[in-house]
Coordinates of C-alpha atoms in Angstrom, one line a residue:
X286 CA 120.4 100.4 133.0
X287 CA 122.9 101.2 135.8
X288 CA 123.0 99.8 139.0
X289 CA 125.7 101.3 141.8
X290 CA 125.6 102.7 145.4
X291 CA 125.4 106.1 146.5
X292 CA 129.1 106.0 147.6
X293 CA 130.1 105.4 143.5
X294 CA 127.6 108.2 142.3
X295 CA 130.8 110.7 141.3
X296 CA 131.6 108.1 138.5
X297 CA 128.1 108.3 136.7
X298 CA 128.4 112.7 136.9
X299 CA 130.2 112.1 133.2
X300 CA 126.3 111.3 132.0
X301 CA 125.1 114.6 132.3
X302 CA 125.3 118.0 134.5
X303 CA 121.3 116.3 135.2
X304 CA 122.6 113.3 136.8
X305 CA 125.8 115.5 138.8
X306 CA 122.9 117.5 140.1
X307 CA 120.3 114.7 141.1
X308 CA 123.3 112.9 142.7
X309 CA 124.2 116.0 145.0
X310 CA 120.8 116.5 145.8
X311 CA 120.7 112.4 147.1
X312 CA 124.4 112.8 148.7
X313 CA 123.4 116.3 150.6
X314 CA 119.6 115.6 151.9
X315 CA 118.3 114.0 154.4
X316 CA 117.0 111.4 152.7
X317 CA 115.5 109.1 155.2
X318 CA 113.4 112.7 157.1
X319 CA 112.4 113.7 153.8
X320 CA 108.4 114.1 153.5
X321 CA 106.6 112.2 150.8
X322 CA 106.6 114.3 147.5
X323 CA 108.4 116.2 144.8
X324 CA 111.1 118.6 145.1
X325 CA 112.3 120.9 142.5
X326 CA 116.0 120.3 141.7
X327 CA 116.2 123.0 138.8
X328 CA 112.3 123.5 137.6
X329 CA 110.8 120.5 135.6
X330 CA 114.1 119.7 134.0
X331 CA 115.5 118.1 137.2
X332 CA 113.0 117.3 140.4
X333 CA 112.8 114.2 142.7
X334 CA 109.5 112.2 144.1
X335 CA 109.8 110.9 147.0
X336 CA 107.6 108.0 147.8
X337 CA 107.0 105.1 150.0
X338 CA 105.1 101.8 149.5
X339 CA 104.8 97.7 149.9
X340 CA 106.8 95.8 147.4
X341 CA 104.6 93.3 145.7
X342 CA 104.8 89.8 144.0
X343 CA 106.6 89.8 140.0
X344 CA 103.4 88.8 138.6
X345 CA 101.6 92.1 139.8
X346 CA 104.3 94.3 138.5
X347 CA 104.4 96.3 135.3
X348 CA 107.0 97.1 133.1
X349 CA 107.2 101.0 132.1
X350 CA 109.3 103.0 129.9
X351 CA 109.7 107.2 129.4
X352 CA 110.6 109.2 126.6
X353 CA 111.5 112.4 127.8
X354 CA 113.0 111.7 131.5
X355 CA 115.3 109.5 132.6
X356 CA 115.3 108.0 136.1
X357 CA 117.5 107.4 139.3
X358 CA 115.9 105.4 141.2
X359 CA 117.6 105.9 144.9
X360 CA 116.4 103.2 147.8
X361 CA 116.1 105.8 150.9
X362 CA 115.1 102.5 153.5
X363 CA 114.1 98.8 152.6
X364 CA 114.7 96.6 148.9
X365 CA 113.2 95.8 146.2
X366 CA 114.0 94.3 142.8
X367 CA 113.7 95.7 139.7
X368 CA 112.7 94.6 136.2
X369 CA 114.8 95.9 133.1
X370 CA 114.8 95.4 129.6
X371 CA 115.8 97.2 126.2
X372 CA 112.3 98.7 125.5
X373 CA 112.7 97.7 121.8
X374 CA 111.9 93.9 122.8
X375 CA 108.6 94.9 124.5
X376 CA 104.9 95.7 123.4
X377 CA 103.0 98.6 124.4
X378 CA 100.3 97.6 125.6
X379 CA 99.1 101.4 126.2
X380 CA 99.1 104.6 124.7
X381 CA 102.0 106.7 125.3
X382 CA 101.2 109.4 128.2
X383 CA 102.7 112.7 127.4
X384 CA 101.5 114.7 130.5
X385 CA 102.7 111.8 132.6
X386 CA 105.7 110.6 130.3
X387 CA 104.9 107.3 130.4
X388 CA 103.8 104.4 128.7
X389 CA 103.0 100.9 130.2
X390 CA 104.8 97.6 128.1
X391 CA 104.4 94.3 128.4
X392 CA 107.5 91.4 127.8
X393 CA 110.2 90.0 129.6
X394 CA 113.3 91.4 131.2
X395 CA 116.1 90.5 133.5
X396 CA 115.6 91.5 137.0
X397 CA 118.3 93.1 139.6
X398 CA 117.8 93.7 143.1
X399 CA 118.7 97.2 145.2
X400 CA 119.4 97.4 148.4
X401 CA 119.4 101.1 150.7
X402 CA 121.9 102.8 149.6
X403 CA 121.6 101.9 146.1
X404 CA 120.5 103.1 142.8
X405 CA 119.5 101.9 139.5
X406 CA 119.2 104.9 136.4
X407 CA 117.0 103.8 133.3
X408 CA 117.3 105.7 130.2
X409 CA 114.5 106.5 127.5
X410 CA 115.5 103.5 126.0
X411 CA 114.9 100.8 129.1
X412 CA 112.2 99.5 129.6
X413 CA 111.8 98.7 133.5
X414 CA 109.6 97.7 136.5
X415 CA 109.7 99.1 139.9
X416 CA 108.3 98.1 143.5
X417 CA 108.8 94.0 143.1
X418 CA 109.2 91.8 146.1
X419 CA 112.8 90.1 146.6
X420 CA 111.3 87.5 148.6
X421 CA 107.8 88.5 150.7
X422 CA 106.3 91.8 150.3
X423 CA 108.1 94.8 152.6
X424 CA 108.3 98.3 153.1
X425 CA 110.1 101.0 151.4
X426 CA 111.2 104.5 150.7
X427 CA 112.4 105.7 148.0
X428 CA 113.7 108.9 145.6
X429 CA 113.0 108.9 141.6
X430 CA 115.0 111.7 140.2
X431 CA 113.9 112.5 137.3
X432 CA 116.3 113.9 134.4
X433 CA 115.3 115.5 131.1
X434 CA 117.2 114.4 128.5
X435 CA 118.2 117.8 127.5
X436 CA 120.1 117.9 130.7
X437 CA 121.8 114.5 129.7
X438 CA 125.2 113.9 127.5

């Protein structure tokens, strides 16, 4: 797990020509305009989803991990905090989705909190959980780019 601000996002390019390409699109788009949905970076290897939604309370969250993308997670407006673990030290507690690439994981994990501006990238290998409440429930907007591993040092 990485956690950094748009600003720093020319430091994390050495991870792949996947995450140099999701960063441009971020750093070159208006973010804050953009319609809810996904946009095609370079086919299904590289595309963002663009989403908004109410943060909710820790308890209601779910921890997640994927094995063929890895995310950036980019707050457009708003913050949130954001569960993280090594996925090793959790329990599937479903099947893994290949359409979807996901699978759903139950443990414990530290937690970090993101801001507008920032973003946090998870790897195969970390497990996380989005959308959580700092403090009361509030609105936000957000970009997951989504990076196949391929495209990935």
């Amino acid at each position: 797990m990485i956690k950094d601000n748009l600003k720093n996002a020319e430091s994390h390019h050495k991870l792949g020509e996947g995450f140099k390409k999701g960063f441009e699109f971020l750093k070159n788009t208006d973010m804050k305009n953009l319609e809810n949905g996904k946009y095609q970076i370079e086919g299904d290897d590289i595309f963002v989803s663009v989403q908004d939604y109410t943060t909710k309370p820790q308890e209601q969250g779910k921890f997640e991990a994927h094995k063929k993308y890895a995310d950036i997670q980019f707050i457009i407006k708003g913050a949130e905090k954001l569960g993280f673990g090594d996925v090793k030290n959790f329990k599937p507690v479903t099947f893994y989705d290949e359409k979807n690439d996901i699978i759903f994981l139950e443990g414990d994990g530290d937690f970090v909190n993101a801001k507008e501006g920032d973003f946090v990238i998870f790897m195969p290998e970390d497990a996380h959980m989005p959308c959580i409440a700092q403090n009361e429930p509030s609105y936000v907007k957000k970009a997951v780019v989504k990076v196949l591993l391929k495209n990935i040092r």
